[in-house]
Coordinates of C-alpha atoms in Angstrom, one line a residue:
Chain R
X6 CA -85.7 -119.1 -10.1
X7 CA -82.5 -120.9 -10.9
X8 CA -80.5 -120.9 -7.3
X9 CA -76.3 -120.0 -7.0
X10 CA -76.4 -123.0 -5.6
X11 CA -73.4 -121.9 -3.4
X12 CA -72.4 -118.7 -0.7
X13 CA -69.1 -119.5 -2.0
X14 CA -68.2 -116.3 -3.5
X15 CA -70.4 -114.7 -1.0
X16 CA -68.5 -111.5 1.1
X17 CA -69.9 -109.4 3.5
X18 CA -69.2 -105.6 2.5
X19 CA -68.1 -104.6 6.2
X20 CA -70.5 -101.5 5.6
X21 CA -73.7 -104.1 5.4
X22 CA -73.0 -104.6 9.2
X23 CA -72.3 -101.1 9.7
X24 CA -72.6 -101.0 13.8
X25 CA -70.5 -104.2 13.8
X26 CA -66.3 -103.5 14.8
X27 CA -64.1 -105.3 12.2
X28 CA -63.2 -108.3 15.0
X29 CA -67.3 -108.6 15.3
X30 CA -67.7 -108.7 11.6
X31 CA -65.1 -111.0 11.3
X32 CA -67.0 -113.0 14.2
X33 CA -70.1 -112.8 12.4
X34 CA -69.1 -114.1 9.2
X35 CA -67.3 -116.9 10.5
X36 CA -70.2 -118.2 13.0
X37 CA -72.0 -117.9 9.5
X38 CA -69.7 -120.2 7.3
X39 CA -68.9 -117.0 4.8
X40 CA -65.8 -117.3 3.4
X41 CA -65.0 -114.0 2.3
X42 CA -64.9 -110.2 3.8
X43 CA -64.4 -106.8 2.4
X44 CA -63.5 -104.5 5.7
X45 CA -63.5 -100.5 5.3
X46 CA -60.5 -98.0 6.5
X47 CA -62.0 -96.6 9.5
X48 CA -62.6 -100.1 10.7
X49 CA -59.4 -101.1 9.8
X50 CA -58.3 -97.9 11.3
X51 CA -59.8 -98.4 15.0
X52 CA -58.8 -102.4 15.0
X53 CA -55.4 -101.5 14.3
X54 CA -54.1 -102.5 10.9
X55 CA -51.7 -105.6 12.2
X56 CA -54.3 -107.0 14.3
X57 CA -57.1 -106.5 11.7
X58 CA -54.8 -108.9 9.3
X59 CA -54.4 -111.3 11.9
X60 CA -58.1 -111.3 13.0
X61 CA -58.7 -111.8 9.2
X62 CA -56.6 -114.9 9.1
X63 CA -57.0 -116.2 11.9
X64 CA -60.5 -116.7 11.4
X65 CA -60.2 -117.9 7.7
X66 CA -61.4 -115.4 5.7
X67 CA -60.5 -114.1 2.3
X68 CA -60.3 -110.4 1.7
X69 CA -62.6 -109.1 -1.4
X70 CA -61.4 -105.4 -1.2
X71 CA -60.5 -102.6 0.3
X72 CA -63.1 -99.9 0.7
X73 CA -62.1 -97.3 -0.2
X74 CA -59.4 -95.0 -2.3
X75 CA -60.3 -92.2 -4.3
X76 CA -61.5 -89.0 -3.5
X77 CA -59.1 -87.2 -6.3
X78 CA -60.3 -84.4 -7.2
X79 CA -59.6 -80.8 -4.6
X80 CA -60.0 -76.8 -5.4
X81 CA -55.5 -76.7 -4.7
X82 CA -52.4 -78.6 -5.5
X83 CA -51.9 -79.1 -2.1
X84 CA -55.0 -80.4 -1.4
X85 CA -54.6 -83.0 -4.7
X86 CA -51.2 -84.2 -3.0
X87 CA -53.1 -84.5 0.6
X88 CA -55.6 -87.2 -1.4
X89 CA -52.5 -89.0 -3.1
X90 CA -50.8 -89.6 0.0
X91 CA -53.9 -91.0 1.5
X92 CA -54.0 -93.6 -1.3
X93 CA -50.6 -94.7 -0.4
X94 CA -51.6 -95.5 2.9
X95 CA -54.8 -97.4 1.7
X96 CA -52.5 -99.1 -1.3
X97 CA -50.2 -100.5 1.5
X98 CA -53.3 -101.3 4.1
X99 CA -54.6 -103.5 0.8
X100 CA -51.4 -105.1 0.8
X101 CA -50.9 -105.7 4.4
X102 CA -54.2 -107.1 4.4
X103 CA -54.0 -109.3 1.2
X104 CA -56.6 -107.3 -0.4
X105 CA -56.5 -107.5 -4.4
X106 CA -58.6 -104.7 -5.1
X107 CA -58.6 -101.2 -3.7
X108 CA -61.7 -99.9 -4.4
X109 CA -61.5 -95.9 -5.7
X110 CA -64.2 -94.0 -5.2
X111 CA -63.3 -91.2 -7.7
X112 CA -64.8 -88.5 -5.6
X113 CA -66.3 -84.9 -5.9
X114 CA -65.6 -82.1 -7.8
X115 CA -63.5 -79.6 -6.0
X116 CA -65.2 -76.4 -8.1
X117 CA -68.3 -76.4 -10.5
X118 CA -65.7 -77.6 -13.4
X119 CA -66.8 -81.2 -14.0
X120 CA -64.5 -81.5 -16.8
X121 CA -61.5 -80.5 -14.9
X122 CA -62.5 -82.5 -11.8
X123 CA -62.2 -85.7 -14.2
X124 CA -59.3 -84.6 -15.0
X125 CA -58.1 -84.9 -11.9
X126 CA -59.5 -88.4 -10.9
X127 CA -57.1 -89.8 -14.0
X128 CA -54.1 -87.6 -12.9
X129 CA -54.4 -88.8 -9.5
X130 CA -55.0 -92.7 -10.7
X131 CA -51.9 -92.1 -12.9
X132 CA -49.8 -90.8 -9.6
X133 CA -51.0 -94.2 -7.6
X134 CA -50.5 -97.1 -10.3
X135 CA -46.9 -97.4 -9.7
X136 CA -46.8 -97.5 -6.0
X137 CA -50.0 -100.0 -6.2
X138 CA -47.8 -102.1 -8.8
X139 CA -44.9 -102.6 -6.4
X140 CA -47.4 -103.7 -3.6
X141 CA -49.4 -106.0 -5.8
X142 CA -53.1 -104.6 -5.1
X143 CA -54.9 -103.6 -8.2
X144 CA -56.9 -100.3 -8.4
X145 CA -60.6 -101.0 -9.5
X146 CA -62.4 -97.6 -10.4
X147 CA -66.1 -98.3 -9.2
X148 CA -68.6 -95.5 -11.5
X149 CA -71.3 -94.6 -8.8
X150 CA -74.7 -93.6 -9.6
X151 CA -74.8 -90.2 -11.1
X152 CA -77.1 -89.0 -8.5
X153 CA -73.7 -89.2 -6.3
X154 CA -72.1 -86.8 -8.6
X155 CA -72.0 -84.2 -6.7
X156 CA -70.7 -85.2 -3.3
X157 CA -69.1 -88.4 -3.9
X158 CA -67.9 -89.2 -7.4
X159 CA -67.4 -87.7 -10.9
X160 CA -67.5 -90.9 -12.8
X161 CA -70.8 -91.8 -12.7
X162 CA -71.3 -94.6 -15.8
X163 CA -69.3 -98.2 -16.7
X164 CA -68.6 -96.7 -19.8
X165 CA -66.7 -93.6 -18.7
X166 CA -65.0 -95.9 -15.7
X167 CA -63.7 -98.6 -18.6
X168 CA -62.6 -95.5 -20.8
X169 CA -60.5 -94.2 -17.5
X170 CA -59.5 -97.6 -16.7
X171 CA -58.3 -98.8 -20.4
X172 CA -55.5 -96.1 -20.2
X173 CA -53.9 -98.4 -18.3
X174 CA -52.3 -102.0 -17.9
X175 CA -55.0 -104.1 -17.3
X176 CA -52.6 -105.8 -14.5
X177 CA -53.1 -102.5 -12.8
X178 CA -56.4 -100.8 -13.4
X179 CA -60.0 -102.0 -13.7
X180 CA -63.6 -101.4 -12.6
X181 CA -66.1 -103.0 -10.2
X182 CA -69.4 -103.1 -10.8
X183 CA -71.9 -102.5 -8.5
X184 CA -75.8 -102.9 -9.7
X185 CA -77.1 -100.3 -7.6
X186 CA -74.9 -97.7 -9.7
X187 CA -75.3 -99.2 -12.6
X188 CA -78.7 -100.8 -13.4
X189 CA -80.6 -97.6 -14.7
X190 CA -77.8 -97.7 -17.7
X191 CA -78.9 -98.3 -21.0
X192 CA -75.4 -99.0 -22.3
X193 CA -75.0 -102.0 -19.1
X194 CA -74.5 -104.7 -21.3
X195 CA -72.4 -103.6 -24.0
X196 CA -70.4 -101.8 -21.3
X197 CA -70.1 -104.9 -19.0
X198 CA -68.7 -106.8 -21.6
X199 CA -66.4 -104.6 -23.1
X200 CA -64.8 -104.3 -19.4
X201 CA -64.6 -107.8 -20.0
X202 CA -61.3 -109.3 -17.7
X203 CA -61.2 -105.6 -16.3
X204 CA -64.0 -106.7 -13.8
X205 CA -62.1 -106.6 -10.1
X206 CA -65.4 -107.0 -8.4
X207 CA -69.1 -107.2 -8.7
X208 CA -71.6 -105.6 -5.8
X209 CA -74.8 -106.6 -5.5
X210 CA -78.0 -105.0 -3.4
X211 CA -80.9 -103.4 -4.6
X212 CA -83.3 -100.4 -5.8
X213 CA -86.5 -99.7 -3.8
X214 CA -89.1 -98.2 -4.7
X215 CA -89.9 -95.3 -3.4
X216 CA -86.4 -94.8 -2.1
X217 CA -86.8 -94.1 1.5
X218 CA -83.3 -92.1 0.6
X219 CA -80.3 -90.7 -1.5
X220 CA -77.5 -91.9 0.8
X221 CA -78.8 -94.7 2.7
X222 CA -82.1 -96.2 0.4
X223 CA -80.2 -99.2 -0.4
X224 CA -82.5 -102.5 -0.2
X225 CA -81.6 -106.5 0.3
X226 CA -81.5 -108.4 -2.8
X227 CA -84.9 -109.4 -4.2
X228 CA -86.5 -106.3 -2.4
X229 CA -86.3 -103.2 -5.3
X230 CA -86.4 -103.9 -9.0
X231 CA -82.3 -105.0 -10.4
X232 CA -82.6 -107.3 -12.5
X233 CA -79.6 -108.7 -10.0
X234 CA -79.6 -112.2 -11.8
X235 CA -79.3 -110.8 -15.3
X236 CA -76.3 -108.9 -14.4
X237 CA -74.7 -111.4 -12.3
X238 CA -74.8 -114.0 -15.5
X239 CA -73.3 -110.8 -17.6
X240 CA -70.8 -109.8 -15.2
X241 CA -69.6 -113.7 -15.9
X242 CA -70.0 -113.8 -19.3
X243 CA -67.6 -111.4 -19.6
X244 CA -65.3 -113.1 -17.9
X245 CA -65.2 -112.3 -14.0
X246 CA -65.4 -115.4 -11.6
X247 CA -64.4 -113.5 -8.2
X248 CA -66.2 -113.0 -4.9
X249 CA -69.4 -111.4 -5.0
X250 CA -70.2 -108.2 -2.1
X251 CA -72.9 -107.8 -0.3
X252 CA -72.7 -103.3 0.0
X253 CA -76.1 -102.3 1.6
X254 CA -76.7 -98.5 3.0
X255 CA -79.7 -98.6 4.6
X256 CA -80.8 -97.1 8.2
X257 CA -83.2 -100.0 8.7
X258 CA -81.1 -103.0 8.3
X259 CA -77.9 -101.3 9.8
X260 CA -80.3 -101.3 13.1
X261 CA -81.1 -104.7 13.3
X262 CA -78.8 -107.3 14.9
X263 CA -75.7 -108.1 12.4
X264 CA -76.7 -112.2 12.5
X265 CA -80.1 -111.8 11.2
X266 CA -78.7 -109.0 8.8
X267 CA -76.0 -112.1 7.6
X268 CA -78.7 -114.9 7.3
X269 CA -81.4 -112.6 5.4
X270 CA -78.5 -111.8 3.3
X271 CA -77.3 -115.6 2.7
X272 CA -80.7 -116.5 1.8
X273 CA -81.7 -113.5 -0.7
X274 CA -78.2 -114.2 -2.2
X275 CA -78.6 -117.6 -3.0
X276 CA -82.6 -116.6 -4.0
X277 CA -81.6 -113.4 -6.1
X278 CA -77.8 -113.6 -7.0
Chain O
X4 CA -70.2 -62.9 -15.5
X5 CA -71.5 -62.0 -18.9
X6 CA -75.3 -61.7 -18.7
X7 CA -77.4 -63.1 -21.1
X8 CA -78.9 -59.5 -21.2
X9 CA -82.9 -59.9 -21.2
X10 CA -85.4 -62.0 -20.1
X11 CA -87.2 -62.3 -23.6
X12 CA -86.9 -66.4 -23.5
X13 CA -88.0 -66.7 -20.1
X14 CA -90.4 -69.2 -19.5
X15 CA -92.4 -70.0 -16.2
X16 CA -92.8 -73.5 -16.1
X17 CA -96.1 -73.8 -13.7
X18 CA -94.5 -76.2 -11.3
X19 CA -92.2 -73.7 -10.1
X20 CA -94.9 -71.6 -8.5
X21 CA -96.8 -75.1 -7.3
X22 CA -99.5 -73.0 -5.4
X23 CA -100.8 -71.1 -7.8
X24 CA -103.8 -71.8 -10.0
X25 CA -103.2 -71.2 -14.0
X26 CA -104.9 -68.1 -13.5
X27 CA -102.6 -66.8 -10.9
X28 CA -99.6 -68.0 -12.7
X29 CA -100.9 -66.1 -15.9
X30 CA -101.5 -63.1 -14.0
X31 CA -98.3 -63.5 -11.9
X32 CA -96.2 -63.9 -15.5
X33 CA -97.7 -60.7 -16.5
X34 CA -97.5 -58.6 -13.7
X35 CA -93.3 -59.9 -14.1
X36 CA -93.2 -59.2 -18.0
X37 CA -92.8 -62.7 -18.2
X38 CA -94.1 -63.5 -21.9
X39 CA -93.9 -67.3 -21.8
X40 CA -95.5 -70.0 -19.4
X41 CA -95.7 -73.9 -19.5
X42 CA -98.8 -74.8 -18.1
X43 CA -99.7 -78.0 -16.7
X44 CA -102.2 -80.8 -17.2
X45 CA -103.8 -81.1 -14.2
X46 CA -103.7 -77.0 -13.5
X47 CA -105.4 -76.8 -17.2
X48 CA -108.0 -79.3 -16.6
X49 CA -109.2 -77.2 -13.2
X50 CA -109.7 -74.3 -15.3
X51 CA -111.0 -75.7 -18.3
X52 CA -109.5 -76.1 -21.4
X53 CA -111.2 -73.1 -23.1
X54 CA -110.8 -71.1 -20.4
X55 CA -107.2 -71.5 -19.6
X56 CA -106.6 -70.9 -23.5
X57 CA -108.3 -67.6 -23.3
X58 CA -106.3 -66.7 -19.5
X59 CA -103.3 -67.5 -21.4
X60 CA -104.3 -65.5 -24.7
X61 CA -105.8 -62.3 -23.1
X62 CA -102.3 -62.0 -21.1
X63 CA -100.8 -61.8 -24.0
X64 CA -98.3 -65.3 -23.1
X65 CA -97.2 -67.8 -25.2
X66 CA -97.2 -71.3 -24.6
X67 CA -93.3 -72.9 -24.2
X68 CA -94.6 -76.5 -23.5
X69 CA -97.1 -78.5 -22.2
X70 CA -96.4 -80.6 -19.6
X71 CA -96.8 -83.4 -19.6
X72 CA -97.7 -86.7 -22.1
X73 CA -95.7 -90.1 -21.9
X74 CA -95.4 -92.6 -19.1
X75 CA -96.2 -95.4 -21.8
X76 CA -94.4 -98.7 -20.1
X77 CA -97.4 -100.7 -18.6
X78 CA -97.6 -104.5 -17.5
X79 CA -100.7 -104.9 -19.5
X80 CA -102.2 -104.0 -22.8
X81 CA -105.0 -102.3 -21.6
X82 CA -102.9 -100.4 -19.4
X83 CA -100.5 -99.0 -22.0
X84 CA -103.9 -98.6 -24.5
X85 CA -105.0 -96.8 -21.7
X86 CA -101.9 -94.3 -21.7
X87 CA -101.8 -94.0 -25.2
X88 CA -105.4 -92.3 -24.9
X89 CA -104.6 -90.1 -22.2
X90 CA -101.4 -88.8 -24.4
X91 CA -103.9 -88.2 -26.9
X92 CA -105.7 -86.2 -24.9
X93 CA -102.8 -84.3 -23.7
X94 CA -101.9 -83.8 -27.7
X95 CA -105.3 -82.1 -28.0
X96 CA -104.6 -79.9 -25.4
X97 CA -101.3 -79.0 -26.3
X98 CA -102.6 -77.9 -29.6
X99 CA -105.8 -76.1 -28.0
X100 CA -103.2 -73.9 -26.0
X101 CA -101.3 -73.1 -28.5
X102 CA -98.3 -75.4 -27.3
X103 CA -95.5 -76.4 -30.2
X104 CA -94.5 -79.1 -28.0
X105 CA -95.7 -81.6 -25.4
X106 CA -93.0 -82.6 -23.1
X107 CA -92.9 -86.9 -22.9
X108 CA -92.0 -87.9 -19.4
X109 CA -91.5 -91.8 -21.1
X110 CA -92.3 -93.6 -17.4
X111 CA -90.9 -96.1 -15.4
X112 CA -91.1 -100.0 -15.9
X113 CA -94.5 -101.9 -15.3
X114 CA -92.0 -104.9 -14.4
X115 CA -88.6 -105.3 -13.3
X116 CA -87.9 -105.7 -17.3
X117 CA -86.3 -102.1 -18.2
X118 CA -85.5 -103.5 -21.8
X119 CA -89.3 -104.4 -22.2
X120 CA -90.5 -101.0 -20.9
X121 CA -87.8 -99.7 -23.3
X122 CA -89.3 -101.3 -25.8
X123 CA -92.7 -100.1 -24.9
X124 CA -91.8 -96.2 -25.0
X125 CA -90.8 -96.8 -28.4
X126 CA -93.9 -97.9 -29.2
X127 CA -96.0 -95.7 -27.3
X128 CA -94.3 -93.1 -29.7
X129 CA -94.6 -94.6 -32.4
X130 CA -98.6 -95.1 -32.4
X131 CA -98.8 -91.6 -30.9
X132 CA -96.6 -89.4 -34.2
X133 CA -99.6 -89.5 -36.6
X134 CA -102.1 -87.8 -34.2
X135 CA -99.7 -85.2 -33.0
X136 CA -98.5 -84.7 -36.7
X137 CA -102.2 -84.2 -37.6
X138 CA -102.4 -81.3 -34.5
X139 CA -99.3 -79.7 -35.3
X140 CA -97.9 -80.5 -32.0
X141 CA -94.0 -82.1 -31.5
X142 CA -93.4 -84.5 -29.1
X143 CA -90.3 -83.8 -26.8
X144 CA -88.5 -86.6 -25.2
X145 CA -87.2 -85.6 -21.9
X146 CA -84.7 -87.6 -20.9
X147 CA -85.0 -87.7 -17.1
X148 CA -82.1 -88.1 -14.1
X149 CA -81.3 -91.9 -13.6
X150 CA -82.5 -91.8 -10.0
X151 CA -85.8 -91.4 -11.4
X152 CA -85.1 -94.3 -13.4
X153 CA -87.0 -96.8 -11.2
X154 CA -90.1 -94.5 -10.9
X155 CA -90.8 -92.0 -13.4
X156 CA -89.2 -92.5 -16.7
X157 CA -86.7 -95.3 -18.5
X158 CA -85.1 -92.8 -20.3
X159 CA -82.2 -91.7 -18.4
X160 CA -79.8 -90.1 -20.6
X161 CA -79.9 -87.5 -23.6
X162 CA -77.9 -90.7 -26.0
X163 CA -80.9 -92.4 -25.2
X164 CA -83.1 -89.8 -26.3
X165 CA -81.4 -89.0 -29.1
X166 CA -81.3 -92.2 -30.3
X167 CA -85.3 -92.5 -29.5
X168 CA -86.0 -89.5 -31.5
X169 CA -84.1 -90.3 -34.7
X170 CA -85.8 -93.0 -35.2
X171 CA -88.8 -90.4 -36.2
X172 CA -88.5 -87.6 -38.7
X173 CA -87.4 -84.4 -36.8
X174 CA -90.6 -82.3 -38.0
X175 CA -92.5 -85.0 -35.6
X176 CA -89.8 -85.6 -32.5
X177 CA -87.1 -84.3 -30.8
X178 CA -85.4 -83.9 -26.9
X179 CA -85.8 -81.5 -24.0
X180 CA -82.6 -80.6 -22.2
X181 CA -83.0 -80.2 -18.7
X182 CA -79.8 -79.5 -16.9
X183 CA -80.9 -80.8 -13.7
X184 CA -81.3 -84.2 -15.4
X185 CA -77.9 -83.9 -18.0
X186 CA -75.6 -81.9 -15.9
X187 CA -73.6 -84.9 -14.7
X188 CA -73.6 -86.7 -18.3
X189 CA -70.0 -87.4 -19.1
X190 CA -71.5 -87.2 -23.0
X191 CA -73.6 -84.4 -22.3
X192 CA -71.8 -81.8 -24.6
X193 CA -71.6 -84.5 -27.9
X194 CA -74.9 -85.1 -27.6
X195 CA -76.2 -81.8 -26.9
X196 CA -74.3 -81.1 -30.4
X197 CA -76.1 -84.1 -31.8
X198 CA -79.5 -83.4 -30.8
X199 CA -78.9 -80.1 -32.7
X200 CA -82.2 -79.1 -34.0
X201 CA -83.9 -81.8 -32.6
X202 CA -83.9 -79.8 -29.1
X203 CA -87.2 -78.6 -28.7
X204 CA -86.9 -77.3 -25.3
X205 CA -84.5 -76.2 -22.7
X206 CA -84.9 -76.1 -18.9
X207 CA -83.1 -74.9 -15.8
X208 CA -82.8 -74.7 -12.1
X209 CA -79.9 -76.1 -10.5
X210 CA -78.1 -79.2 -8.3
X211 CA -77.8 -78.7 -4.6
X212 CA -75.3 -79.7 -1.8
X213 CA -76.4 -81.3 0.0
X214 CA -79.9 -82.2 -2.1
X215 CA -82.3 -82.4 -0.1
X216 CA -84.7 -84.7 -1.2
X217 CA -85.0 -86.6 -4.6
X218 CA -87.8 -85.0 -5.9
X219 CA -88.2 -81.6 -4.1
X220 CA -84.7 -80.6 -4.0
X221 CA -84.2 -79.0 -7.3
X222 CA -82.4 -75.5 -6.6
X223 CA -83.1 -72.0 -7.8
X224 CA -80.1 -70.9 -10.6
X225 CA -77.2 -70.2 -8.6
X226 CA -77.6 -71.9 -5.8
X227 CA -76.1 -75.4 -6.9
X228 CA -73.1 -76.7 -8.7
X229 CA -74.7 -77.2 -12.3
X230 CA -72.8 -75.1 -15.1
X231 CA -76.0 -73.9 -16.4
X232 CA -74.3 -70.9 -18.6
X233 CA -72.3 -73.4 -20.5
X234 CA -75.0 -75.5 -21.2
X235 CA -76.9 -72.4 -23.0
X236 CA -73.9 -71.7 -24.6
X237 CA -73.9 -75.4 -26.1
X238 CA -77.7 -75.8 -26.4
X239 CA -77.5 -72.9 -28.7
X240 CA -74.7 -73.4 -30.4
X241 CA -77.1 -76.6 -31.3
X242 CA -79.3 -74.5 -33.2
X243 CA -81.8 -73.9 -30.0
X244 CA -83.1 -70.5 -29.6
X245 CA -86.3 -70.8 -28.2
X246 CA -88.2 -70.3 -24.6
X247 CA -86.1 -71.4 -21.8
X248 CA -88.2 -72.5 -19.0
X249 CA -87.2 -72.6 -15.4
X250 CA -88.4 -75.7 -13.2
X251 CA -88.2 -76.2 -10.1
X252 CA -89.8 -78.8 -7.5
X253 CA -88.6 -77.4 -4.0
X254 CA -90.7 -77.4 -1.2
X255 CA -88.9 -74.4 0.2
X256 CA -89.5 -72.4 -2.9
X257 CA -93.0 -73.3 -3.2
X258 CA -93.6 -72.3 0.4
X259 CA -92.6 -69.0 -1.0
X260 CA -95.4 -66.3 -2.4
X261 CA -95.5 -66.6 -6.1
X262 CA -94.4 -63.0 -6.9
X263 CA -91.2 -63.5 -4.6
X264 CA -90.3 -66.5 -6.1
X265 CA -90.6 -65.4 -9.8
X266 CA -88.7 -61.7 -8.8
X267 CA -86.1 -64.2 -8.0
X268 CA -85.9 -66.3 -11.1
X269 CA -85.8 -62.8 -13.0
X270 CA -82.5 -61.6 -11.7
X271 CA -80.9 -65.4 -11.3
X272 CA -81.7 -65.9 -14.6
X273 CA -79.9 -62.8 -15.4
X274 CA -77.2 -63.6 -13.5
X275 CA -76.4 -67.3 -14.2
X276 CA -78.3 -68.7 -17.6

């Protein structure tokens, strides 16, 4: 199989490590010559936002993104505005941590009205694009697998994330594709490359089979049945040339030590990416 | 909520009472007043064909479906020659029990080459229209939830489906609608709308929170977030009026005595289809 060649582009999605603190993340993925990082809030959060920047630099490392914004759509007004303000806090923890991409996960519906609840994820992006504008991080709308609908996000395909994302400047919005959301889809390709210079970020991990789980099921690359290659060469077809994330939920790999986790993952990447 | 008045279209799909035999669902349907069941394959073949005809016929039911033909994609020829057989079989069935339609469950991927297996549904359907032409039985695509992509069927949305079936005249092929599968379709409603009188079957039960498990964790009608009664409203304003079938893999539910269980579907199915 042709090789990457290169970890270049290579960035640990913090939630890979999940047992790891931000400072041992960070830790980890310098001792393991990767260049790039893509932390999460409540890591962020418990570090201290100041000293999470400065144990980012100081080590080296690029940010990919911030996981996560989102979560739009609520039953009240109130509610709505509680989410919006939330977003301003992660917009300006983006910033602060020189973080391109904020990464929106759109979220639930609030009632059994689908429709309405997709409503509310544009509203809500609509509300944030100015404020993430003046702080120079970009919102990239990531569609999850619609088996998440329920609980975690209403915009489930690339096509309905690129139809949200194309009412906007294209200095502002975008989407990020993550295979394991987005594999199943027969409308992938045409859909990747309409996103086209939209793409803020590409995931990569994989589908096994069976899946030991809805939540936390995620495999290493090379270990389910993504044809993670084919979108990778897509995914830069169409245009995107940015860091790549490794984003694993799974149980078993969370519990075994973060270095092994980091060189399995260097070596599938460069095997399977 | 407006009630849809009577349970006339109310189908048993066997699966829901998993425990039973075909005889005891019969019997079970027509202690209930229940005047439709959809058998299935491997409940038939325990009884006999001939036999589970005349259960069927001496209770006075009517067939809604049988389930189930399809999973074509193999990694050899022989495999898929193989399949194509046992769908032939399934077709004589179908048309021994009086079936109109045998549901296609299309299968998952032999290889990691969705495309390819794509491909080989197509085909499967295409070798498989004269013979069921010749019995007077339509094939149904059932387009199945994306998690199932990986392991049980490639066709993951109802556009796909749709576009599947057109490619056959619409006396030989058409879609089921199963809401469990749709619900979260951002395009379910178009395509519902163009499916129109290519729907050859409609199912229910509903999406829990939190689901819980992949396979068994279908709900009863009510109990999840799926809008069910809207998606009757637009199935029929398709053109569909035929049996609506209630299915439901839940290992709670099956735990439960038939009777109990299909008391239950009566008044949810009142209540929220």
């Amino acid at each position: 199989m042709e090789m990457i060649g290169s970890t270049d582009r290579l960035s640990l999605n913090q939630i890979t490590t999940e047992r790891w603190t931000l400072q041992e993340a960070v830790e980890g993925c310098a001792r393991a010559g990767i260049g790039w990082i893509a932390p999460w809030r409540n890591r962020v959060a418990e570090a201290g936002l100041a000293r999470s920047r400065q144990l980012i630099q100081d080590a080296g490392l690029r940010v990919s993104s911030l996981c996560r914004g989102g979560m739009f759509p609520a039953a009240t007004a109130s509610e709505r505005e509680a989410r919006i303000e939330d977003n301003r806090r992660a917009i300006e923890e983006a910033a602060e941590l020189g973080a391109e991409v904020l990464v929106l996960v759109c979220g639930p519906s609030g009632t059994k009205d689908i429709a309405e609840a997709r409503k509310q994820v544009q509203e809500g992006i609509e509300r944030l694009v100015p404020y993430a504008r003046e702080h120079g991080v970009k919102l990239g709308i990531e569609p999850l697998h619609p088996m998440y609908a329920a609980e975690r996000s209403v915009i489930s395909t690339l096509s309905q994330a690129n139809t949200l994302a194309e009412q906007f400047d294209r200095q502002d919005v975008g989407v990020v594709v993550d295979v394991f959301h987005v594999w199943w889809d027969p409308q992938l390709y045409p859909e990747i490359e309409r996103a086209g210079e939209r793409i803020l970020g590409f995931h990569v991990s994989d589908w096994i089979v069976p899946t030991p789980d809805m939540l936390l099921g995620r495999g290493m690359m090379g270990d389910g049945v993504i044809e993670i290659r084919k979108i990778r060469h897509a995914v830069e077809a169409a245009g995107y040339r940015g860091p790549i994330e490794v984003e694993i939920f799974n149980r078993q790999i969370w519990d075994q030590p973060g270095d092994d986790v980091i060189a399995l993952m260097k070596n599938r990447y460069l095997e399977h990416v």
